[in-house]
Short mmCIF file of C-alpha atoms and ligand atoms in Angstrom, two decimals:
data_model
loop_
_atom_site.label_atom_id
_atom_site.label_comp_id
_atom_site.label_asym_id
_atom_site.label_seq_id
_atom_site.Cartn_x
_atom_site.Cartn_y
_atom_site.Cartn_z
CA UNK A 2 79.16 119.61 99.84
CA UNK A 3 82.05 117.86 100.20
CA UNK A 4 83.32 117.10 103.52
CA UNK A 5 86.56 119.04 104.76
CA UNK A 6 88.28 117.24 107.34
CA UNK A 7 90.52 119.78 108.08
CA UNK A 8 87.73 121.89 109.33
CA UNK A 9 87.14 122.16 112.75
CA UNK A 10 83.57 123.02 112.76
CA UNK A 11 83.10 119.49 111.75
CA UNK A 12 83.94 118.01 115.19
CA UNK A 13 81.00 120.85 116.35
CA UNK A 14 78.35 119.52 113.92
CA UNK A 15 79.25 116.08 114.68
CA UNK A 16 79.17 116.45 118.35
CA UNK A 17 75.64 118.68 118.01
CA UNK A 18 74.06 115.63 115.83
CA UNK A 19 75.08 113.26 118.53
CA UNK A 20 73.49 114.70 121.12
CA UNK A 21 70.21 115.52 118.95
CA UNK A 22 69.67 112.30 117.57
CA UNK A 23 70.48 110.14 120.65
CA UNK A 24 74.06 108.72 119.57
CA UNK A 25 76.63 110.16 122.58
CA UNK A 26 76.13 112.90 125.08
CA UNK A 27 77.38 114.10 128.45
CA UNK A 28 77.25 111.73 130.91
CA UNK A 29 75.68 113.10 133.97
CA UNK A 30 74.31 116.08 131.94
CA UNK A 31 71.88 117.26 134.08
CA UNK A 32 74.23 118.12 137.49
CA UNK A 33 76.58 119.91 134.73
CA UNK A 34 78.04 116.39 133.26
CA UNK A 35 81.43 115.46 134.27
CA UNK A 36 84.43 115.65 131.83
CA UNK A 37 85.30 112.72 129.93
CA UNK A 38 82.96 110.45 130.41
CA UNK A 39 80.07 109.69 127.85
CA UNK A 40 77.05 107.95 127.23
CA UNK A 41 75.33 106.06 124.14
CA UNK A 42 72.09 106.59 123.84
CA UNK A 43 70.00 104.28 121.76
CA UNK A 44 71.67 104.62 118.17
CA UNK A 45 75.07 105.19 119.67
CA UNK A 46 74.30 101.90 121.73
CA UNK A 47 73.53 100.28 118.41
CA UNK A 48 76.16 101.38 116.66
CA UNK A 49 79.06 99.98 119.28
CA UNK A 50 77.30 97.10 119.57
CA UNK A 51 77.38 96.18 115.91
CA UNK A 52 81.18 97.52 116.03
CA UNK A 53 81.73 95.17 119.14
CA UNK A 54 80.40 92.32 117.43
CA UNK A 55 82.00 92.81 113.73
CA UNK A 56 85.23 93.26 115.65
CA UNK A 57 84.41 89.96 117.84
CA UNK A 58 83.39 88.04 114.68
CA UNK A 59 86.33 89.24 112.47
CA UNK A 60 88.97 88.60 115.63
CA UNK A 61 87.41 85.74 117.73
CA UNK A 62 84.31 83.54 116.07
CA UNK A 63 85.78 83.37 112.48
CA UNK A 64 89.30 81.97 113.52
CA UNK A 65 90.04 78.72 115.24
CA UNK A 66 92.95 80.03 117.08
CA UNK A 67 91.64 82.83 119.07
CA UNK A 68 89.57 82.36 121.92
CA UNK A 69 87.41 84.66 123.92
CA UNK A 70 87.74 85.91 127.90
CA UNK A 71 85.54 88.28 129.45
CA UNK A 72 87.44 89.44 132.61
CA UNK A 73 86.61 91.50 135.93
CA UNK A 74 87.71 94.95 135.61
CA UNK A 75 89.12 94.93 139.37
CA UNK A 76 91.54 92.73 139.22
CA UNK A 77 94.20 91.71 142.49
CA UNK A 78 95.99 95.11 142.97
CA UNK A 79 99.50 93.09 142.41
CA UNK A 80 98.52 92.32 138.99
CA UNK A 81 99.29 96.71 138.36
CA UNK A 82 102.18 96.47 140.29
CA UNK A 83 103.43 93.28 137.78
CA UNK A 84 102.89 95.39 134.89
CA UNK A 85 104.54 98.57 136.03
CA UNK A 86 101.03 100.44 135.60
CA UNK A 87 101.25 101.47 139.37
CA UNK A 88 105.22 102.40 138.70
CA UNK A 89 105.45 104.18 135.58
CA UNK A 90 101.84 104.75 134.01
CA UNK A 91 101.44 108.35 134.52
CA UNK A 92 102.05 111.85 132.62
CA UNK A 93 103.80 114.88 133.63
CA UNK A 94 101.16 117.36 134.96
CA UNK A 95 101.69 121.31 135.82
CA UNK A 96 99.25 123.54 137.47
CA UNK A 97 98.63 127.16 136.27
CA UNK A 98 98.72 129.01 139.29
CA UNK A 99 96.43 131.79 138.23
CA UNK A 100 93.85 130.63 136.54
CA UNK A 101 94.27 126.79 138.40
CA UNK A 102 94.03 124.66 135.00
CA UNK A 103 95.59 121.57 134.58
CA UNK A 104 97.82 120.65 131.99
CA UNK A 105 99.89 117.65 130.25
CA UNK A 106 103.52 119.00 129.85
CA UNK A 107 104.00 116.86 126.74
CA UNK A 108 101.03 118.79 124.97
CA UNK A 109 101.88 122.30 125.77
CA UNK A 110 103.56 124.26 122.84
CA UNK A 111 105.75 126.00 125.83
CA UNK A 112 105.97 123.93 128.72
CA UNK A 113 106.83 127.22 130.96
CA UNK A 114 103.90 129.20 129.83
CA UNK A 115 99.89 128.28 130.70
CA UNK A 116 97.69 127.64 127.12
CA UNK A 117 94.99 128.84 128.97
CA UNK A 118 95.63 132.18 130.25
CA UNK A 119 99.10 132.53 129.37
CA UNK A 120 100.71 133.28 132.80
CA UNK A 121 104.15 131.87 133.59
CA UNK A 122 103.16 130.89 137.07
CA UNK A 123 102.83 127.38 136.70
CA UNK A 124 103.99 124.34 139.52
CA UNK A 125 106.97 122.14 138.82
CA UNK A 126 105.91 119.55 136.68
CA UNK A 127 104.68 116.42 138.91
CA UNK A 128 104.13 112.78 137.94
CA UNK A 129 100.65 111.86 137.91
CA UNK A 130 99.12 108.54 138.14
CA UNK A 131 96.63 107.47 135.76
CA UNK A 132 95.00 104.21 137.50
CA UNK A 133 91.66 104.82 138.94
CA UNK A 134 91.60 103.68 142.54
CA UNK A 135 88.83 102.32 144.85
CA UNK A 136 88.59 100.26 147.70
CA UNK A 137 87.37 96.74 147.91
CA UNK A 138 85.19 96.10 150.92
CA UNK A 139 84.32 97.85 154.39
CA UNK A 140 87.69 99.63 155.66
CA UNK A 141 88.70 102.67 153.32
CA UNK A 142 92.29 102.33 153.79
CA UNK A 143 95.59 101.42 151.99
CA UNK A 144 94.96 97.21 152.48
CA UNK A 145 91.78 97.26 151.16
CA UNK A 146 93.02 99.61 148.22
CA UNK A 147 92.02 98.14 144.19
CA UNK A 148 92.13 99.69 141.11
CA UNK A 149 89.98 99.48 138.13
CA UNK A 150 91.65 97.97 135.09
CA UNK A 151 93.61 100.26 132.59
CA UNK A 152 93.67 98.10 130.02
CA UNK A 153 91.59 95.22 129.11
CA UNK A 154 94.99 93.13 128.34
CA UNK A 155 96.40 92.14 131.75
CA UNK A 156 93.53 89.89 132.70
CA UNK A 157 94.23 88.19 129.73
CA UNK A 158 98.00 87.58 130.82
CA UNK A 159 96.45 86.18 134.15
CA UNK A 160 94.00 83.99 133.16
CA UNK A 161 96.30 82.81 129.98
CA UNK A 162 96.62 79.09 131.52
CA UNK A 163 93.31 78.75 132.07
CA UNK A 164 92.48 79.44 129.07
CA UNK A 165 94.33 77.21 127.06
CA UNK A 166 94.52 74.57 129.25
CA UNK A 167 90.23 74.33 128.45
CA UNK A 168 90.53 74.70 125.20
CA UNK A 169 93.36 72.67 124.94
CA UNK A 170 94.80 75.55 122.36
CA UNK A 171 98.96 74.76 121.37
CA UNK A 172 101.00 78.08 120.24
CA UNK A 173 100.59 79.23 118.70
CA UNK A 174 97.18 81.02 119.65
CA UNK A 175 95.52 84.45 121.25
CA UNK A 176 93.24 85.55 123.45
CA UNK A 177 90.58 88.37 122.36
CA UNK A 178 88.47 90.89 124.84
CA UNK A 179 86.16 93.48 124.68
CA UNK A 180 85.05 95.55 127.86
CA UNK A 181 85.73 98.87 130.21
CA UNK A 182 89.36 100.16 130.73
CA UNK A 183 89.68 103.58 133.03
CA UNK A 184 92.24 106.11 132.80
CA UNK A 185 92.27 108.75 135.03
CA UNK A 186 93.66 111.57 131.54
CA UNK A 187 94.49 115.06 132.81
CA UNK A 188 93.24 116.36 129.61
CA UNK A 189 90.50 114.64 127.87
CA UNK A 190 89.56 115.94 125.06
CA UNK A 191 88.27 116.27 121.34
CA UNK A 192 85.19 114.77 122.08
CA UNK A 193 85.36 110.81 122.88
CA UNK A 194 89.03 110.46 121.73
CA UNK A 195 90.44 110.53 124.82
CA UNK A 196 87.69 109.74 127.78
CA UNK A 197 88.05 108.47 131.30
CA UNK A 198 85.98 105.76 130.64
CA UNK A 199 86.25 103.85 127.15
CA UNK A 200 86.12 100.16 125.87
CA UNK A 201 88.93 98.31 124.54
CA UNK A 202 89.17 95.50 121.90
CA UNK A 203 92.06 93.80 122.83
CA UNK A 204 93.92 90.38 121.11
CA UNK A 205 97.35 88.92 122.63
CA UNK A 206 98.43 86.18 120.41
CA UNK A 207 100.63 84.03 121.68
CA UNK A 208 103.79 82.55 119.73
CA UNK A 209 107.22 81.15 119.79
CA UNK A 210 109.72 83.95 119.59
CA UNK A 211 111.24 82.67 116.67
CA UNK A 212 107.76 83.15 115.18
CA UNK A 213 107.31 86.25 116.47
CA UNK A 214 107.58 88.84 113.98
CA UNK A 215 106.23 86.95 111.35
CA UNK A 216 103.10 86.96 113.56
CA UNK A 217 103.18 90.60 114.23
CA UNK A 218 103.48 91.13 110.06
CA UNK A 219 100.05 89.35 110.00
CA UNK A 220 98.60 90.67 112.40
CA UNK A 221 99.45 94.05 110.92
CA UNK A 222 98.14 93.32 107.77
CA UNK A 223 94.91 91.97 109.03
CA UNK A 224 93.76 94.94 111.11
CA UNK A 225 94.40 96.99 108.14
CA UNK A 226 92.27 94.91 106.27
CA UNK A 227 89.95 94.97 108.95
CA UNK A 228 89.77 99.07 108.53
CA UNK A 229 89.67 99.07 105.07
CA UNK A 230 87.16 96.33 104.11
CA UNK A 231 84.99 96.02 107.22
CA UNK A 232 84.82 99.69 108.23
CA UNK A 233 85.54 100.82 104.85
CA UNK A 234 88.03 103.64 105.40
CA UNK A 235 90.00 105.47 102.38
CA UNK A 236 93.49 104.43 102.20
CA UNK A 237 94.23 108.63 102.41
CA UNK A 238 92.25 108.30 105.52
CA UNK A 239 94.22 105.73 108.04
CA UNK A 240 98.20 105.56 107.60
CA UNK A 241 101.14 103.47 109.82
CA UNK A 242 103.11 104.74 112.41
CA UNK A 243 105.72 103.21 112.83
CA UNK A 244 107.42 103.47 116.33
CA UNK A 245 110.87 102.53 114.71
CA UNK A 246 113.14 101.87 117.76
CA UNK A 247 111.77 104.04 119.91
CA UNK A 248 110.52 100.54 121.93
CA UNK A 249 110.37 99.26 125.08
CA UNK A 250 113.07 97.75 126.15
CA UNK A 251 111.14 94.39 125.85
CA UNK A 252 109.85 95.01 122.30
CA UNK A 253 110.75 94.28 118.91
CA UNK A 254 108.27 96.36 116.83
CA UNK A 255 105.26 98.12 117.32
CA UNK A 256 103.20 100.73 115.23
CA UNK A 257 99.91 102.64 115.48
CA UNK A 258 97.54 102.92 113.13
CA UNK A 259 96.26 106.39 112.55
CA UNK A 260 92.85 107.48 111.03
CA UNK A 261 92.65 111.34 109.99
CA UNK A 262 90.43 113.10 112.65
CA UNK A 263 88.98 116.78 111.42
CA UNK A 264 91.49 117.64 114.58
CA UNK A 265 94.02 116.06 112.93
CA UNK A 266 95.85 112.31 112.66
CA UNK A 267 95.12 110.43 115.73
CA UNK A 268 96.06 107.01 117.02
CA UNK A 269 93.45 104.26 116.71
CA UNK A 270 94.94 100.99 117.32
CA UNK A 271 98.32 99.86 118.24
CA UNK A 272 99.92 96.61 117.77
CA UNK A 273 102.69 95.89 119.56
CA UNK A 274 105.41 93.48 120.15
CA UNK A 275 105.40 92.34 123.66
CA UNK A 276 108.14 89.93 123.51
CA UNK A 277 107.80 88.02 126.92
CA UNK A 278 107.06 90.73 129.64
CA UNK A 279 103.82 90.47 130.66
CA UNK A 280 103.81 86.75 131.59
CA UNK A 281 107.47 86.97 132.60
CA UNK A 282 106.21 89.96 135.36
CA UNK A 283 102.91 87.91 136.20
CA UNK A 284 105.09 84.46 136.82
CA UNK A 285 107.59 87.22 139.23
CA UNK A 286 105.12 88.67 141.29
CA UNK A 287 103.01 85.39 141.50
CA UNK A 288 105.42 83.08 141.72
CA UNK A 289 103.36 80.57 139.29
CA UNK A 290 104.74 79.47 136.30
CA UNK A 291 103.52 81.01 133.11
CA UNK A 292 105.60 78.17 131.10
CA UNK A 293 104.43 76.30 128.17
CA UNK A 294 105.78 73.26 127.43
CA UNK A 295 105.96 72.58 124.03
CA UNK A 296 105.79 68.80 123.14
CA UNK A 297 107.27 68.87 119.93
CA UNK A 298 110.30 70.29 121.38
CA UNK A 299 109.93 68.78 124.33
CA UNK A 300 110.93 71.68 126.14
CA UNK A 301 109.48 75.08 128.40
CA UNK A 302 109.08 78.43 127.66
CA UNK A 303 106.97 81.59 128.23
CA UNK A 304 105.94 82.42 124.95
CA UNK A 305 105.94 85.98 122.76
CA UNK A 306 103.02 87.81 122.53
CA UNK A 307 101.62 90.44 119.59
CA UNK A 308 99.32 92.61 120.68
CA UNK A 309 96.73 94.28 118.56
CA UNK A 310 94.46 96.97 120.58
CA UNK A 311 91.74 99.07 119.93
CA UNK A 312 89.47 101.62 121.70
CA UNK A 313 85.85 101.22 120.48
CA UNK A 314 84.70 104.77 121.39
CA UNK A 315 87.86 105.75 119.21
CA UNK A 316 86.70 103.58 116.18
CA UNK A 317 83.08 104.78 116.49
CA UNK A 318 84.60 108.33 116.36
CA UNK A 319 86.29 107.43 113.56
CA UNK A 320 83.19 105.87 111.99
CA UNK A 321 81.21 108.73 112.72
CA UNK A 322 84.00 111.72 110.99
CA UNK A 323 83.93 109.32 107.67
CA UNK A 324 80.05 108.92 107.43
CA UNK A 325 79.33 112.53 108.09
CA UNK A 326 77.91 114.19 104.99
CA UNK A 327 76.50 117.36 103.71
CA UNK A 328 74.79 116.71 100.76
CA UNK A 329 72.87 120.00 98.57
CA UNK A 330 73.24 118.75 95.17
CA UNK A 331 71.19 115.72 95.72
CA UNK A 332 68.55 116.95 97.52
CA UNK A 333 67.25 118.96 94.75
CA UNK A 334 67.02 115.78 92.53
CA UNK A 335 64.28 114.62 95.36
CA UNK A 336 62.54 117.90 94.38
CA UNK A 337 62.80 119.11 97.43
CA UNK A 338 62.73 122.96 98.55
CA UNK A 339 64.45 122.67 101.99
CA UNK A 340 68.20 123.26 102.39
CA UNK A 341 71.09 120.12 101.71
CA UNK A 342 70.77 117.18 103.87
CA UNK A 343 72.86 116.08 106.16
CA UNK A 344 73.76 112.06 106.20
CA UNK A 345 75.49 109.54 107.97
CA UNK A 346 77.40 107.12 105.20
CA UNK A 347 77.81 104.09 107.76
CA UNK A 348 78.66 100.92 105.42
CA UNK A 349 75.06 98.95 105.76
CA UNK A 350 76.45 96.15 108.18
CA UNK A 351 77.23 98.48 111.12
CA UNK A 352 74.57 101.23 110.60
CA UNK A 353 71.99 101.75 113.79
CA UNK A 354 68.91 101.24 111.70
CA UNK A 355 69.26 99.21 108.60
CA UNK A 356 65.93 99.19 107.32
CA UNK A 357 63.45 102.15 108.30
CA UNK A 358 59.42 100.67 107.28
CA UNK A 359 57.44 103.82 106.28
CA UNK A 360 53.97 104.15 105.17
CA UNK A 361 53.23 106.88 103.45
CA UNK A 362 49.98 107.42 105.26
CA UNK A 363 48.50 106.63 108.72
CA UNK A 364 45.70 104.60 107.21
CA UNK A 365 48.37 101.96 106.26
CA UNK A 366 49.82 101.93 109.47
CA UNK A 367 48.91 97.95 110.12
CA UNK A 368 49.79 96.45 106.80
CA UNK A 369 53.20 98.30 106.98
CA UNK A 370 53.56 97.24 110.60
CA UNK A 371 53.21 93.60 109.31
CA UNK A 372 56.35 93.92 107.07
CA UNK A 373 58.16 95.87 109.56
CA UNK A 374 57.94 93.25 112.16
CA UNK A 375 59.20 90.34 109.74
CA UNK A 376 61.97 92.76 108.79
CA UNK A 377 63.06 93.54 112.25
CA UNK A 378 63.76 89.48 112.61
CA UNK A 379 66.64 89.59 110.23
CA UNK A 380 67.81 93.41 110.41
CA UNK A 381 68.09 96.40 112.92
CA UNK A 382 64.71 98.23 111.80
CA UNK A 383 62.55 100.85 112.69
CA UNK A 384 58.95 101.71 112.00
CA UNK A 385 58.25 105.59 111.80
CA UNK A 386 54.56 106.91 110.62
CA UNK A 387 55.05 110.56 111.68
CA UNK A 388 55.42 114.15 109.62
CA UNK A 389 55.92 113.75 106.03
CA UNK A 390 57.71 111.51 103.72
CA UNK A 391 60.34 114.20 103.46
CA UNK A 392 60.71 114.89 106.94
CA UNK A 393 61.28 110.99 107.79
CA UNK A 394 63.82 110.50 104.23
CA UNK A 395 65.92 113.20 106.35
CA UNK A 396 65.46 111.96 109.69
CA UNK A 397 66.48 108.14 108.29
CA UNK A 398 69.24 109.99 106.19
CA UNK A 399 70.62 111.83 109.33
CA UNK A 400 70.99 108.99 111.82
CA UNK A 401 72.64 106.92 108.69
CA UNK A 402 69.76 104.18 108.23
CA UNK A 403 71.08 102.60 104.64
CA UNK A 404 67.30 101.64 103.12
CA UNK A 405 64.01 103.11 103.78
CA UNK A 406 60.85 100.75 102.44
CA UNK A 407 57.83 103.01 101.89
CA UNK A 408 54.62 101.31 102.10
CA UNK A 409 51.75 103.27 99.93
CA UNK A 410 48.24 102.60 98.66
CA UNK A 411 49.70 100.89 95.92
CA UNK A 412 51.03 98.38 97.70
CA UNK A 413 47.73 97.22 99.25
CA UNK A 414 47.09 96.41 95.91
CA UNK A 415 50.61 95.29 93.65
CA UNK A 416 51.79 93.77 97.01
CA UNK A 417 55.01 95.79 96.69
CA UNK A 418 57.24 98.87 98.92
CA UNK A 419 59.36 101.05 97.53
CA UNK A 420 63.17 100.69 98.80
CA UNK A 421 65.18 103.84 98.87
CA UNK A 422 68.30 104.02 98.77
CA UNK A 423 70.25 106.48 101.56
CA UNK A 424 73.46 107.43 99.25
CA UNK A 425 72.18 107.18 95.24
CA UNK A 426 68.32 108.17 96.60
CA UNK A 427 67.44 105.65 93.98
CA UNK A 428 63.97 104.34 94.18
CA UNK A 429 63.06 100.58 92.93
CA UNK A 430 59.69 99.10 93.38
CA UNK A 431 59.70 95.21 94.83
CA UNK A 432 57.83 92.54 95.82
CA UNK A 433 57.24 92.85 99.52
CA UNK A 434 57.92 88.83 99.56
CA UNK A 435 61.40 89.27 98.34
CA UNK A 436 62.19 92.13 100.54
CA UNK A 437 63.97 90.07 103.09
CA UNK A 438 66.19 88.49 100.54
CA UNK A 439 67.05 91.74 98.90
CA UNK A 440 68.19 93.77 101.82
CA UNK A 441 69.93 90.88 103.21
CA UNK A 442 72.16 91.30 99.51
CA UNK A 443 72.23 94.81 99.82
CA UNK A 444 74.01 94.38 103.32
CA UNK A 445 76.02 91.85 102.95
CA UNK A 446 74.67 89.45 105.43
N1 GAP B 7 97.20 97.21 125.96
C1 GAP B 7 97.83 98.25 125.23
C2 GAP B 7 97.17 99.54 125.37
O1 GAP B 7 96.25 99.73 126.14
P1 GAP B 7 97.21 101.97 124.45
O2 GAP B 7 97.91 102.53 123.24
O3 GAP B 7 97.41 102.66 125.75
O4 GAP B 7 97.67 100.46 124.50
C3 GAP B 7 95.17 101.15 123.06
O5 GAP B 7 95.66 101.90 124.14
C4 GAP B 7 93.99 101.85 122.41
O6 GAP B 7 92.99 102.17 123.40
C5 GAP B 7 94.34 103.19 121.77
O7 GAP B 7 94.87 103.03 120.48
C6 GAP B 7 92.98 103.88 121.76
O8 GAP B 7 92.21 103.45 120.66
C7 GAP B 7 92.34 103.37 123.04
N2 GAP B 7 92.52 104.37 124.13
C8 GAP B 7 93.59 104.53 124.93
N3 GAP B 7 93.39 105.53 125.80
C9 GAP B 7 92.15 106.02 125.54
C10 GAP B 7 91.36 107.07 126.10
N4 GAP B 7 91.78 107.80 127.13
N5 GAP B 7 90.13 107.31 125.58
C11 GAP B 7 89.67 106.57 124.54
N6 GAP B 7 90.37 105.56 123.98
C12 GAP B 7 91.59 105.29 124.46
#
């Protein structure tokens, strides 16, 4: 069946086979969970970990000219106050009265009338601020007030002398991290899209301004190459949004780029012209200088940034809406009675399980094992002996594993597994030698 993202019932199944097969659930479940917040379990772990790292490899290792930071995510509390997060970073909120639901004026249809219960009995619309606070030591009060990061840029601003002063890095050059950012949303909603608690992949590259928008063309163009030959989305499936001049007052450009949820288009990553704001604000409110001096020209500057930034729970979303399959017609060419299976199309490199070792019987349990355990060296494997062949085809098939390798009493003999393959169900006999060497093809390592 072919998959219709315009159907809602989509984000239902998706959400259901989650939580069944141990990719994201409630956090907190069992005290009733509490809203927005998620946890991986152990293929949804696997999965933004291989995300993480293909993002980290494609952004960071692979290029000389980006570096890598991992940060604290409580940070001095001037560092929000520098970049206006404790000012301005809030949404309008409303209360219904009646039936006391919350709601973000910008997303109601009729900003005097509750989507909830319909009653026009709502509060004036109040500004509410989306930092997370806590407190940093023994005395709860005001002084000893923090707040946990809201996005993973800012310590990157901070810390941008440091740095490139040890990696002796010249413009022009960025700074890449991955980790935590909290956002206190009124409304989260559609599943992980918008949380409380997320991870961001972040990159500010810093130029000359007279670079600048060059810069922010490439850096454009590489994300969507990242989307479209890493993650392998459809070009029908992602599209630019172009934020035209609707731009801070500090920008020159910036643009989102979208990826077509089954709720609808939704923003994945923005990248954004910062122009010289954040270190500007940071060399304010610190009074240190976030100069570069620039020996060609043999003269100072703070220097432009383009930002590119992703959330990874977003992109794992994404992931997830593209792989999901329903697939009837192939089924019966396995010869099988049972109704169409359901499949996760993850591209081979990020899949949770890459190679799943089977043998077809319990008796071959330890010469299966054997194979398994080389294969696990190179590849994210799994070894799974119970119910039948079928059973564990669907199972593999369901939590997206590219390549099953069936061990059967044939193979105590030929020295040779059967690979099957998740999307064609094609079955080719090889050497169990060689089977290292082939997967590692059929990946892409
Ligand atoms: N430093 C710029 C910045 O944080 P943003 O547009 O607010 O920009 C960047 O966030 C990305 O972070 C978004 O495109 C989205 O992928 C992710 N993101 C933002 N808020 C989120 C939330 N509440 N839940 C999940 N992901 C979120």
């Amino acid at each position: 069946m072919a998959r219709d993202k315009s159907n809602n019932t989509l984000m239902e199944k998706l959400t259901s086979l989650c939580k069944r097969r141990g990719f994201i659930f409630h956090s907190s479940e069992i005290y009733g969970g509490i809203n927005g917040f998620w946890d991986y379990g152990p293929y949804g772990t696997a999965l933004k970990r291989a995300v993480e790292q293909l993002w980290w490899s494609y952004m960071v290792e692979t290029r000389s000219n980006v570096e890598g930071l991992d940060s604290t995510v409580i940070c001095h509390p001037k560092v929000w106050q520098a970049s206006g997060h404790l000012d301005k970073f809030g949404d309008m909120m409303t209360d219904c009265k009646e039936c006391k639901a919350r709601h973000r004026v910008d997303q109601m249809e009729d900003s005097k009338k509750c989507p909830n219960c319909g009653s026009d009995n709502l509060t004036e619309p109040r500004e509410f601020n989306l930092m997370m606070k806590t407190f940093v030591g023994p005395v709860f009060d005001e002084d000893h007030a923090a707040y946990l990061r809201a996005e993973t840029c800012q310590p990157i601003f901070i810390d941008f002398h440091h740095v490139r002063v040890a990696t002796r890095q010249k413009l022009p050059f960025g700074i890449g991290q991955i980790g935590k950012a909290f956002r206190n949303e009124i409304n989260p909603r559609n599943f992980t899209f918008r949380s409380r608690e997320f991870s961001q992949m972040e990159m500010e590259f810093f130029c000359k301004e007279e670079e600048s928008m060059e810069w922010y063309e490439y850096w454009k163009e590489e994300r969507i190459n990242f989307y479209k030959n890493e993650l392998k989305f459809k070009d029908d499936e992602i599209r630019i949004h172009d934020h035209g001049d609707q731009l801070a007052h500090y920008a020159k450009a910036a643009l989102d780029i979208e990826f077509l949820f089954p709720f609808g288009w939704g923003e994945l990553e923005g990248v954004h012209h910062r122009g010289t704001w954040d270190l500007t604000q940071h060399q304010e409110f610190s009074g240190e200088s976030m100069e570069y001096f620039d020996q060609e020209s043999n003269s100072k500057f703070i220097p432009t940034c383009i930002e590119t930034s992703v959330g990874v729970d977003r992109t794992i979303l994404a992931l997830l809406c593209n792989a999901y399959d329903e697939d009837k017609a192939e089924t019966k060419k396995e010869g099988k009675a049972e109704d169409g299976r359901v499949v996760l199309r993850f591209p081979a490199k990020l899949a949770p399980v890459q190679a799943a070792i089977l043998p077809l019987s319990k008796k071959l349990a330890d010469p299966a094992e054997k194979i398994y355990k080389d294969i696990r060296k190179h590849f994210r494997a799994e070894f799974d002996i119970t119910g039948s062949i079928g059973k564990r085809y669907r199972r593999q098939d369901e939590i997206g594993t590219p390549y099953c390798v069936t061990f059967d009493f044939d193979s105590l003999d030929d020295n040779s597994v059967t690979l099957r393959d998740r999307d064609t169900m094609a079955q080719e006999r090889i050497s169990a030698d060689k089977i290292i060497d082939v997967l590692r093809e059929k990946i892409g390592y």
